[in-house]
Coordinates of C-alpha atoms in Angstrom, one line a residue:
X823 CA -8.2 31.8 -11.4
X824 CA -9.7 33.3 -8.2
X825 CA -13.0 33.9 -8.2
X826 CA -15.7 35.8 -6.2
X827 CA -17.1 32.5 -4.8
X828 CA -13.7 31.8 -3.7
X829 CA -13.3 34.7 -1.2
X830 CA -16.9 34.1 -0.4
X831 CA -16.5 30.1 0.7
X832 CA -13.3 31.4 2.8
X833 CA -15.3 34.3 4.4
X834 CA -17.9 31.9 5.2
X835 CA -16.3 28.9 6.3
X836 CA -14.4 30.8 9.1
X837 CA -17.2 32.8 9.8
X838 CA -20.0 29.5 10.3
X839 CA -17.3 27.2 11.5
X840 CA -17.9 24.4 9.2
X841 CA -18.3 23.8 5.6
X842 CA -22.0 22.3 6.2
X843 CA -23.2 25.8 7.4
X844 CA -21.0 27.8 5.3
X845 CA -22.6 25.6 2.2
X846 CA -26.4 26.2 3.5
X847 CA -25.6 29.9 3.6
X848 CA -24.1 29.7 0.1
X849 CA -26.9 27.7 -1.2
X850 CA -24.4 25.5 -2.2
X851 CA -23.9 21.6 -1.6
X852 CA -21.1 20.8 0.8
X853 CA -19.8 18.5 -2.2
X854 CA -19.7 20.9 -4.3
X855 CA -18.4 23.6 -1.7
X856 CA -15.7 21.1 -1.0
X857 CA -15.2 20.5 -4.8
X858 CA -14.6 24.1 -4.8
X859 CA -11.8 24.6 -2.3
X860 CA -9.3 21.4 -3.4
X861 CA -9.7 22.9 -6.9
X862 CA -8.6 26.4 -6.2
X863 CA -6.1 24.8 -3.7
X864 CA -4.9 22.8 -6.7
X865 CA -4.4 26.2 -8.6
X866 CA -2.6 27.9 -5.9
X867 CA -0.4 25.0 -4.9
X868 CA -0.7 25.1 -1.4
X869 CA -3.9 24.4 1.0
X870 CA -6.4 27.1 2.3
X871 CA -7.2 24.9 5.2
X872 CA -5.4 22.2 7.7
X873 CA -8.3 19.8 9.0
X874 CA -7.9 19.2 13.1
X875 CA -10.6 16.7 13.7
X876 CA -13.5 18.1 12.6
X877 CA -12.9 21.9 12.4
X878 CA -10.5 23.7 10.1
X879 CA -8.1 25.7 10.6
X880 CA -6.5 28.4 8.0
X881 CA -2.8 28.2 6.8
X882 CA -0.9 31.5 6.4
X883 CA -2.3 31.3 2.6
X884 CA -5.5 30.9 4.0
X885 CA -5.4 33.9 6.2
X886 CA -4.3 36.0 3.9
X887 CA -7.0 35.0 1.8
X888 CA -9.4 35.4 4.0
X889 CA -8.1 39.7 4.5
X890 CA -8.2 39.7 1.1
X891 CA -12.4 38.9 1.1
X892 CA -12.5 40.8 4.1
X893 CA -11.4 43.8 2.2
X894 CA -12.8 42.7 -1.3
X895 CA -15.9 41.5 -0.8
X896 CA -17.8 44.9 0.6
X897 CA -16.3 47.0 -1.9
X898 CA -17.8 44.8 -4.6
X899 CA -21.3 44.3 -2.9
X900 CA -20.9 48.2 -2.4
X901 CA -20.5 48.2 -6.6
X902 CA -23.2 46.0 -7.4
X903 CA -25.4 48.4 -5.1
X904 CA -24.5 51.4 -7.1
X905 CA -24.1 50.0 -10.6
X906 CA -27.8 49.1 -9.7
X907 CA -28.8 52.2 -8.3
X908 CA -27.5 54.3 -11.7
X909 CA -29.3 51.5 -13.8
X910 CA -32.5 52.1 -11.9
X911 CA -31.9 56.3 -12.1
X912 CA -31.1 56.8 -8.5
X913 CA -28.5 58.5 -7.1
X914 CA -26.9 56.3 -4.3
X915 CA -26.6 56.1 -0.5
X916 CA -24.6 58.0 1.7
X917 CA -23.9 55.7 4.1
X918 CA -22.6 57.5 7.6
X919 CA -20.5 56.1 10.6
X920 CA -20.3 57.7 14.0
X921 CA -17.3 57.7 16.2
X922 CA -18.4 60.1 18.3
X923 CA -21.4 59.9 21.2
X924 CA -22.6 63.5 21.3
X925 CA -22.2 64.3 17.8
X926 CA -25.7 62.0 17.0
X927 CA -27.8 65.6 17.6
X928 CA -25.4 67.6 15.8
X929 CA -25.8 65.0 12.9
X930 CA -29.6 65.2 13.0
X931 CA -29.4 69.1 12.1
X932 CA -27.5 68.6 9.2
X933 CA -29.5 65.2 7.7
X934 CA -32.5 67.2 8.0
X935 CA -32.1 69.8 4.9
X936 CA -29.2 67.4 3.1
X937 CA -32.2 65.0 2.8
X938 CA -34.6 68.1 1.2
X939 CA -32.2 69.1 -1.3
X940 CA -31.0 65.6 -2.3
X941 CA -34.1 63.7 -2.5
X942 CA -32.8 61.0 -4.6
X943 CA -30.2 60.0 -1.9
X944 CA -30.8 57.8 0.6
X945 CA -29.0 58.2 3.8
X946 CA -28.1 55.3 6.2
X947 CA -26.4 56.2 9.6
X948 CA -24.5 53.6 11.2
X949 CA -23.5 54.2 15.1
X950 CA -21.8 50.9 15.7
X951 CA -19.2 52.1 14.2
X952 CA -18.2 54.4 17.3
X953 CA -14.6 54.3 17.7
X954 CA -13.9 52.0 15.2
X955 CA -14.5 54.1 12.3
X956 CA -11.2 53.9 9.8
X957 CA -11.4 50.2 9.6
X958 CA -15.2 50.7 8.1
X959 CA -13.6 53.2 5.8
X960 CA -11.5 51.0 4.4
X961 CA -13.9 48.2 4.0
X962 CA -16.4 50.3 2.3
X963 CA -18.8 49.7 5.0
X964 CA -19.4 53.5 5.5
X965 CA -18.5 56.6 3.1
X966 CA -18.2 59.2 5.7
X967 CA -17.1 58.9 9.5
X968 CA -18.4 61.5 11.5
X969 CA -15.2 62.0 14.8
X970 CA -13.4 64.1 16.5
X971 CA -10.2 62.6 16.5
X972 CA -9.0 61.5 12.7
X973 CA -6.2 59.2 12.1
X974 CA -4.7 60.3 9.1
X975 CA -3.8 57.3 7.3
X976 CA -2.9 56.8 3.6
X977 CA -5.8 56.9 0.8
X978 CA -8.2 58.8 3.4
X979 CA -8.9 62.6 3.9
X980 CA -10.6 64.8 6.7
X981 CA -12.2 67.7 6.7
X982 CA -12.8 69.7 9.6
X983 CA -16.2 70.6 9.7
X984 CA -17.3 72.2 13.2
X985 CA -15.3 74.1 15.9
X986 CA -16.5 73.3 19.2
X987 CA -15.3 73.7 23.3
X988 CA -15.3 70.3 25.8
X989 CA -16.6 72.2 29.0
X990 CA -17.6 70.2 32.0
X991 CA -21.1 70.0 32.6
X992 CA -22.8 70.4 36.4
X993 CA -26.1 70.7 38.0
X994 CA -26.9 74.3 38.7
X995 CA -26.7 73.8 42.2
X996 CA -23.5 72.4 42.1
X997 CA -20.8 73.8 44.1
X998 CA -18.4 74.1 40.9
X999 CA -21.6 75.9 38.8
X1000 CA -20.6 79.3 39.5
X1001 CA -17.3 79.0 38.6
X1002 CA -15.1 80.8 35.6
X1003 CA -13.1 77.6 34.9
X1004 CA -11.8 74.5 36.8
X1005 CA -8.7 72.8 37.3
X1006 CA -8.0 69.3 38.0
X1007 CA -8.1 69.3 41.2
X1008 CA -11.5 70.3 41.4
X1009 CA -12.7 66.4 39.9
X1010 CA -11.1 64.9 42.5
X1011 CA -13.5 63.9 44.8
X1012 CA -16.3 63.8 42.1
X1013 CA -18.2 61.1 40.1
X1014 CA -17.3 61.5 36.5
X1015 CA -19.8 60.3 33.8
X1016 CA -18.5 59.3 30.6
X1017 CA -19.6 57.4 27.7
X1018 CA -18.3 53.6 27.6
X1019 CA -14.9 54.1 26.1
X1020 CA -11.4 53.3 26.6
X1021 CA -10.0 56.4 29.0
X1022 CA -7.2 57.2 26.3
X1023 CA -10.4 58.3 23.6
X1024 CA -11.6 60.3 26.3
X1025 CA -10.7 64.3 26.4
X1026 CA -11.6 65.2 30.0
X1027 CA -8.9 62.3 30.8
X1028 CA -6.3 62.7 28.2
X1029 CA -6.4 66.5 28.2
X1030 CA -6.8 67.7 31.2
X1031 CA -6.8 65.1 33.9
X1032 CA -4.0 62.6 33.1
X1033 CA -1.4 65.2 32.8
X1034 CA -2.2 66.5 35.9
X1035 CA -2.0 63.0 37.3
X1036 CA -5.4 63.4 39.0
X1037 CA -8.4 60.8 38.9
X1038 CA -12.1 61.2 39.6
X1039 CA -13.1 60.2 43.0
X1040 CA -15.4 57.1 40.7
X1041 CA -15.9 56.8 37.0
X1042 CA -19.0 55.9 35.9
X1043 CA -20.2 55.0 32.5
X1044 CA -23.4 56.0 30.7
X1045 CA -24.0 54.8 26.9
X1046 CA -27.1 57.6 26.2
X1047 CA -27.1 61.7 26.6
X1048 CA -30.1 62.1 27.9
X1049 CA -29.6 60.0 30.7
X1050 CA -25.9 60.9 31.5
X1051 CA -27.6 64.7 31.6
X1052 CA -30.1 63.9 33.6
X1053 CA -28.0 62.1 36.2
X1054 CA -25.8 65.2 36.1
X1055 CA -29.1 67.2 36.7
X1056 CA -29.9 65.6 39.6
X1057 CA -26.5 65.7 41.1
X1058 CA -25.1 62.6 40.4
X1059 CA -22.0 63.2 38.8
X1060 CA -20.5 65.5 36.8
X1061 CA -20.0 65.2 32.4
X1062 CA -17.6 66.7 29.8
X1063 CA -20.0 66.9 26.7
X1064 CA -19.7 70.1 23.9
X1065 CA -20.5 73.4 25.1
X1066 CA -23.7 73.2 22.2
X1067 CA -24.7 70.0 23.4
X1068 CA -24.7 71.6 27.5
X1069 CA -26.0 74.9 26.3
X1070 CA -29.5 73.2 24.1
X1071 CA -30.0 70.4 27.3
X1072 CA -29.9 73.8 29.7
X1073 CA -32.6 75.0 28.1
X1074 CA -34.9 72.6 29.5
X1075 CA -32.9 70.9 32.5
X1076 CA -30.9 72.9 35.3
X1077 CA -27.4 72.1 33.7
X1078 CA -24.5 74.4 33.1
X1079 CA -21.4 74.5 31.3
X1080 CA -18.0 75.3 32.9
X1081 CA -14.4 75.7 30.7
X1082 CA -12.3 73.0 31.3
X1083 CA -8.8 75.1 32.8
X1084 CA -8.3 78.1 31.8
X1085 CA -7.8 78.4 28.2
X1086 CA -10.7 75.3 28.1
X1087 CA -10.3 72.4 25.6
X1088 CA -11.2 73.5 21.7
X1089 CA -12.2 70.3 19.7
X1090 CA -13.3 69.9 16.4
X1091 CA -16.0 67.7 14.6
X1092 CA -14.3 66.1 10.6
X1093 CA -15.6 64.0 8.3
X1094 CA -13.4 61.3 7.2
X1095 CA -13.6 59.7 3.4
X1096 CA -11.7 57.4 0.8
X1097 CA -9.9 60.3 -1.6
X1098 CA -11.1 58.3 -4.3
X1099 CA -14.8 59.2 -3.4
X1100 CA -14.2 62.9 -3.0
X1101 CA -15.2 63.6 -6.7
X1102 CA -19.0 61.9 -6.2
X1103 CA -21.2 65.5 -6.3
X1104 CA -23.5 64.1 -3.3
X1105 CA -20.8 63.4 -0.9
X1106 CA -19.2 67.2 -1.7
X1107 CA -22.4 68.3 -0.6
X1108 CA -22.7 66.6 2.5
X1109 CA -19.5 68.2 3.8
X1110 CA -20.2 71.7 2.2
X1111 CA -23.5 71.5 4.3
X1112 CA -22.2 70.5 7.4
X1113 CA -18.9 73.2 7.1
X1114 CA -22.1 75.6 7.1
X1115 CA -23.5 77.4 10.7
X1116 CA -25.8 75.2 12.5
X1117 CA -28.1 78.6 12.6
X1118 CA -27.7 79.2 8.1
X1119 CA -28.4 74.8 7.6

């Protein structure tokens, strides 16, 4: 019979490299760790591992095996932590991953009154997640995934959530500030500042420059807002960012936003879920919240 402990000594064992650590971290004896494995390879009929030497390597059965705690494991720690939650008369934690750089502040405005009017949720926002998002969806490491560009894959839904325009951002006293739009041809000879991620994720390159089969005269990346904006500020380069974003930082820095060609770039911000969780009452009120007007939340 497969057991918990089962996916657990696999997990572990290729994620320590050895069955001494994976035993300490089990709290186990490596005797009885080992006793462990040749019994449930005994019940399978075929081994887990091959032994090279001193390390061990997985068999197909053991790969697979090991997907299957990948998958298995966080969705029943994830049940433990509600099962416990209900016992103790709480009402869970919304647990949030971002896949999307700029969208931190817009996330901020909508935690802010969610948190007043759930006060028995906890929320728990999770950034490394940027751009990796669906896989954390299916592993039940996060319940929402805050992007701009969903994958609509089996089992999950998205909801769009926020209508917004990718301008380019300038200094004030750049040459390109005064301008009703730009084209291409305009980034040419200028330092473009993006957050660090792969050019295809990137709207300012797969929208509007690559088409036109132009580059930037130098691409330079910047993992932070405020410092991309005020390296734009100071006429160092030039940023795509949300015309909300460009329009709050040009309150108190001398940016400006400019469309992106003529009929500019319209984006939109969804939140991603497992169907299955689209019933729990807290979650529907995360996404009726943030479907609301930043001025009404």
């Amino acid at each position: 019979m497969l057991e918990r402990i089962h996916l657990a000594i696999v997990q572990e064992v290729e994620k320590q490299g050895s069955l001494t650590a994976a035993a300490d971290v089990l709290c186990v004896t490596q005797s009885a760790l080992s006793h462990s494995i040749k019994k449930l390879e005994g019940q399978l009929g075929t081994d887990i591992w091959l032994r090279e030497g001193r390390h061990l390597r997985l068999t197909q059965a053991g790969q697979y095996l090991l997907a299957v705690a990948n998958r298995v494991i966080p969705q029943l720690d994830l049940a433990e932590e509600r099962l416990q939650q209900f016992a103790q008369g709480e009402r869970g934690t919304l647990r949030i991953g971002m896949e999307c750089h700029p969208c931190y502040q817009w996330l901020l405005k909508i935690v802010s009154p969610y948190l007043a009017q759930w006060p028995d949720v906890e929320v728990d926002v999770k950034q490394k997640f940027q751009f990796g998002g669906i896989g954390a969806l299916f592993g039940y490491e996060i319940d929402l995934l805050v992007t701009p560009d969903p994958l609509y894959k089996p089992g999950l839904e998205f909801v769009p959530v926020f209508d917004y325009e990718q301008v380019l951002v300038v200094s004030s006293k750049h040459p390109l500030a005064q301008a009703d739009h730009v084209l291409p041809k305009h980034l040419s000879d200028q330092v473009l500042i993006t957050y660090p991620v792969a050019t295809d994720r990137l709207d300012i390159y797969n929208q509007f420059l690559l088409p036109a089969g132009i580059a930037p005269r130098r691409h330079k990346t910047i993992e932070t807002t405020d410092i991309m904006m005020q390296m734009v500020a100071s006429e160092r380069g030039v940023a795509a960012l949300p015309r909300w974003l460009v329009q709050e930082y040009a309150q108190k820095m001398p940016v400006v936003p400019v469309r992106l060609g003529k009929k500019g770039i319209a984006k939109q911000i969804h939140l991603g879920a497992r169907k299955v969780d689209l019933d729990t009452d807290y979650l529907q009120a995360f996404i009726a919240l943030a479907r609301e007007p930043l001025s009404a939340v």
